[in-house]
Amino acid sequence: KEEGKINIDSKKKIGVLFGGDTSVSRFDENSLKIFLNNLEVFSEKSGAQILITTSRRTPSWADKLIKEKMSGRPWCPLCVIANDSNYPGIVAGILGLSDALLVSGESMSMVSEAVLAEKPVGVFLPFVKNNLKSKHQDFLNNFVKQGAIRMVGSDSPEKVLESLLSGETSWSRGVRAETQEVLQRAAERILYSK
């Protein structure tokens, strides 16, 4: 293939956006390994391709693990480690190309961006403890209630992933404009409340 080109084909695609550690949540190696293994198994079984990018906040050990496990695999044609090399438009490209999205849930802005892409969104928490600030947990709970996201367990994401790609449920068809407005107002109330 040409330099700088990736092998994206007509298969279903799952975009995976990894954030990183926060003051209350730390990525857990065992949880991340299980999550990546399940992604591999699901991709091989379903034929879906995985498009991945990490964040500047992703811990270096997690960058290494994601790169070793995912980069160069036929089912993962795009794996960008932001701390190694970051390219303009990677996140936008993944949001646009993907049929469904998986996002680590520690970043409210990253979850919001995924929801506003009008794609089915699964949120996973690859942490030692799922310790989130109450404001942050309220934010995720509100999106779940609105049908904008599904929570994905690191140990058994297959059913949620199948549902994300199937289009069988109403939430998996993306968030309509009027719902986006409701979610945006709810997010702003949570983000900017004292």
GROMACS .gro file of C-alpha atoms in nm:
model
  194
    1LYS     CA    1   0.000   0.000   0.000
    2GLU     CA    2   0.107   0.358  -0.054
    3GLU     CA    3   0.296   0.550   0.211
    4GLY     CA    4   0.050   0.720   0.446
    5LYS     CA    5  -0.248   0.517   0.322
    6ILE     CA    6  -0.446   0.279   0.541
    7ASN     CA    7  -0.634  -0.029   0.435
    8ILE     CA    8  -0.992   0.076   0.509
    9ASP     CA    9  -1.245  -0.142   0.332
   10SER     CA   10  -1.621  -0.185   0.327
   11LYS     CA   11  -1.638  -0.387   0.650
   12LYS     CA   12  -1.812  -0.250   0.957
   13LYS     CA   13  -1.579  -0.030   1.158
   14ILE     CA   14  -1.557   0.041   1.530
   15GLY     CA   15  -1.371   0.355   1.633
   16VAL     CA   16  -1.198   0.334   1.971
   17LEU     CA   17  -1.091   0.652   2.150
   18PHE     CA   18  -0.865   0.609   2.453
   19GLY     CA   19  -0.825   0.893   2.699
   20GLY     CA   20  -0.603   0.859   3.004
   21ASP     CA   21  -0.548   0.894   3.374
   22THR     CA   22  -0.724   1.159   3.580
   23SER     CA   23  -0.689   1.273   3.940
   24VAL     CA   24  -0.936   1.004   4.052
   25SER     CA   25  -0.911   0.731   3.787
   26ARG     CA   26  -0.603   0.538   3.676
   27PHE     CA   27  -0.589   0.299   3.382
   28ASP     CA   28  -0.553  -0.061   3.502
   29GLU     CA   29  -0.328  -0.298   3.306
   30ASN     CA   30  -0.537  -0.610   3.363
   31SER     CA   31  -0.864  -0.436   3.270
   32LEU     CA   32  -0.704  -0.291   2.957
   33LYS     CA   33  -0.563  -0.630   2.852
   34ILE     CA   34  -0.905  -0.793   2.890
   35PHE     CA   35  -1.071  -0.512   2.694
   36LEU     CA   36  -0.817  -0.537   2.408
   37ASN     CA   37  -0.844  -0.917   2.399
   38ASN     CA   38  -1.222  -0.892   2.374
   39LEU     CA   39  -1.193  -0.636   2.095
   40GLU     CA   40  -0.967  -0.875   1.903
   41VAL     CA   41  -1.200  -1.171   1.952
   42PHE     CA   42  -1.505  -0.967   1.853
   43SER     CA   43  -1.333  -0.830   1.544
   44GLU     CA   44  -1.220  -1.171   1.427
   45LYS     CA   45  -1.564  -1.321   1.488
   46SER     CA   46  -1.769  -1.036   1.338
   47GLY     CA   47  -1.531  -0.923   1.065
   48ALA     CA   48  -1.545  -0.564   1.192
   49GLN     CA   49  -1.236  -0.346   1.165
   50ILE     CA   50  -1.101  -0.152   1.463
   51LEU     CA   51  -0.978   0.209   1.426
   52ILE     CA   52  -0.789   0.331   1.733
   53THR     CA   53  -0.636   0.648   1.863
   54THR     CA   54  -0.495   0.725   2.205
   55SER     CA   55  -0.462   1.058   2.382
   56ARG     CA   56  -0.173   1.266   2.510
   57ARG     CA   57  -0.307   1.165   2.853
   58THR     CA   58  -0.280   0.790   2.786
   59PRO     CA   59  -0.012   0.646   3.018
   60SER     CA   60   0.306   0.530   2.843
   61TRP     CA   61   0.263   0.165   2.954
   62ALA     CA   62  -0.090   0.166   2.805
   63ASP     CA   63   0.040   0.321   2.480
   64LYS     CA   64   0.292   0.037   2.458
   65LEU     CA   65   0.033  -0.232   2.531
   66ILE     CA   66  -0.218  -0.094   2.278
   67LYS     CA   67   0.052  -0.064   2.012
   68GLU     CA   68   0.182  -0.418   2.072
   69LYS     CA   69  -0.164  -0.571   2.076
   70MET     CA   70  -0.336  -0.379   1.796
   71SER     CA   71  -0.091  -0.213   1.557
   72GLY     CA   72  -0.032  -0.390   1.227
   73ARG     CA   73  -0.311  -0.643   1.269
   74PRO     CA   74  -0.530  -0.695   0.960
   75TRP     CA   75  -0.842  -0.620   1.165
   76CYS     CA   76  -0.689  -0.296   1.299
   77PRO     CA   77  -0.583  -0.088   0.996
   78LEU     CA   78  -0.549   0.231   1.202
   79CYS     CA   79  -0.374   0.256   1.539
   80VAL     CA   80  -0.242   0.603   1.621
   81ILE     CA   81  -0.045   0.648   1.943
   82ALA     CA   82  -0.079   1.020   2.011
   83ASN     CA   83   0.238   1.041   2.220
   84ASP     CA   84   0.442   0.888   1.935
   85SER     CA   85   0.293   1.070   1.639
   86ASN     CA   86  -0.030   1.261   1.622
   87TYR     CA   87  -0.183   1.373   1.296
   88PRO     CA   88  -0.439   1.647   1.236
   89GLY     CA   89  -0.790   1.517   1.187
   90ILE     CA   90  -0.737   1.165   1.327
   91VAL     CA   91  -1.024   1.184   1.576
   92ALA     CA   92  -1.255   1.350   1.322
   93GLY     CA   93  -1.160   1.084   1.068
   94ILE     CA   94  -1.237   0.801   1.309
   95LEU     CA   95  -1.567   0.962   1.406
   96GLY     CA   96  -1.660   0.994   1.040
   97LEU     CA   97  -1.547   0.651   0.920
   98SER     CA   98  -1.681   0.441   1.205
   99ASP     CA   99  -2.017   0.268   1.223
  100ALA     CA  100  -1.996   0.265   1.602
  101LEU     CA  101  -1.770   0.420   1.866
  102LEU     CA  102  -1.612   0.304   2.190
  103VAL     CA  103  -1.481   0.577   2.420
  104SER     CA  104  -1.305   0.559   2.755
  105GLY     CA  105  -1.539   0.736   2.991
  106GLU     CA  106  -1.310   0.955   3.200
  107SER     CA  107  -1.338   1.250   2.959
  108MET     CA  108  -1.674   1.426   2.942
  109SER     CA  109  -1.564   1.623   2.636
  110MET     CA  110  -1.455   1.308   2.451
  111VAL     CA  111  -1.783   1.129   2.531
  112SER     CA  112  -1.979   1.438   2.420
  113GLU     CA  113  -1.785   1.458   2.095
  114ALA     CA  114  -1.861   1.091   2.023
  115VAL     CA  115  -2.233   1.139   2.097
  116LEU     CA  116  -2.254   1.445   1.873
  117ALA     CA  117  -2.103   1.242   1.586
  118GLU     CA  118  -2.446   1.074   1.560
  119LYS     CA  119  -2.301   0.724   1.583
  120PRO     CA  120  -2.387   0.449   1.833
  121VAL     CA  121  -2.158   0.503   2.133
  122GLY     CA  122  -2.032   0.259   2.394
  123VAL     CA  123  -1.843   0.390   2.698
  124PHE     CA  124  -1.589   0.175   2.881
  125LEU     CA  125  -1.400   0.239   3.207
  126PRO     CA  126  -1.063   0.056   3.203
  127PHE     CA  127  -0.969   0.164   3.553
  128VAL     CA  128  -0.849   0.014   3.880
  129LYS     CA  129  -1.169   0.142   4.036
  130ASN     CA  130  -1.446   0.313   3.847
  131ASN     CA  131  -1.403   0.616   4.068
  132LEU     CA  132  -1.558   0.912   3.896
  133LYS     CA  133  -1.651   1.244   4.048
  134SER     CA  134  -2.023   1.261   4.121
  135LYS     CA  135  -2.066   1.533   3.856
  136HIS     CA  136  -1.897   1.306   3.603
  137GLN     CA  137  -2.106   1.002   3.699
  138ASP     CA  138  -2.423   1.213   3.670
  139PHE     CA  139  -2.309   1.317   3.322
  140LEU     CA  140  -2.272   0.953   3.208
  141ASN     CA  141  -2.594   0.845   3.379
  142ASN     CA  142  -2.784   1.123   3.202
  143PHE     CA  143  -2.651   1.011   2.862
  144VAL     CA  144  -2.750   0.651   2.942
  145LYS     CA  145  -3.102   0.761   3.037
  146GLN     CA  146  -3.132   0.964   2.716
  147GLY     CA  147  -3.030   0.656   2.517
  148ALA     CA  148  -2.720   0.829   2.380
  149ILE     CA  149  -2.464   0.582   2.516
  150ARG     CA  150  -2.434   0.228   2.645
  151MET     CA  151  -2.190   0.133   2.918
  152VAL     CA  152  -1.952  -0.145   2.810
  153GLY     CA  153  -1.793  -0.382   3.063
  154SER     CA  154  -1.428  -0.457   2.990
  155ASP     CA  155  -1.487  -0.826   3.058
  156SER     CA  156  -1.792  -0.887   2.835
  157PRO     CA  157  -1.848  -0.623   2.566
  158GLU     CA  158  -1.964  -0.861   2.292
  159LYS     CA  159  -2.341  -0.812   2.327
  160VAL     CA  160  -2.311  -0.436   2.342
  161LEU     CA  161  -2.075  -0.434   2.042
  162GLU     CA  162  -2.315  -0.653   1.843
  163SER     CA  163  -2.599  -0.418   1.933
  164LEU     CA  164  -2.389  -0.113   1.844
  165LEU     CA  165  -2.329  -0.248   1.495
  166SER     CA  166  -2.669  -0.405   1.435
  167GLY     CA  167  -2.889  -0.095   1.415
  168GLU     CA  168  -3.164  -0.298   1.587
  169THR     CA  169  -3.220  -0.056   1.873
  170SER     CA  170  -3.335   0.303   1.839
  171TRP     CA  171  -3.041   0.451   2.031
  172SER     CA  172  -2.795   0.286   1.793
  173ARG     CA  173  -2.916   0.495   1.499
  174GLY     CA  174  -2.747   0.802   1.642
  175VAL     CA  175  -2.882   1.100   1.828
  176ARG     CA  176  -3.130   1.321   1.644
  177ALA     CA  177  -3.083   1.698   1.640
  178GLU     CA  178  -3.352   1.768   1.901
  179THR     CA  179  -3.200   1.508   2.134
  180GLN     CA  180  -2.858   1.662   2.076
  181GLU     CA  181  -2.992   1.993   2.205
  182VAL     CA  182  -3.128   1.827   2.521
  183LEU     CA  183  -2.798   1.646   2.578
  184GLN     CA  184  -2.597   1.962   2.513
  185ARG     CA  185  -2.799   2.160   2.768
  186ALA     CA  186  -2.772   1.877   3.021
  187ALA     CA  187  -2.397   1.852   2.966
  188GLU     CA  188  -2.355   2.228   3.007
  189ARG     CA  189  -2.552   2.227   3.333
  190ILE     CA  190  -2.329   1.951   3.472
  191LEU     CA  191  -2.003   2.090   3.336
  192TYR     CA  192  -2.057   2.446   3.450
  193SER     CA  193  -2.244   2.393   3.777
  194LYS     CA  194  -2.055   2.485   4.094
   0.00000   0.00000   0.00000
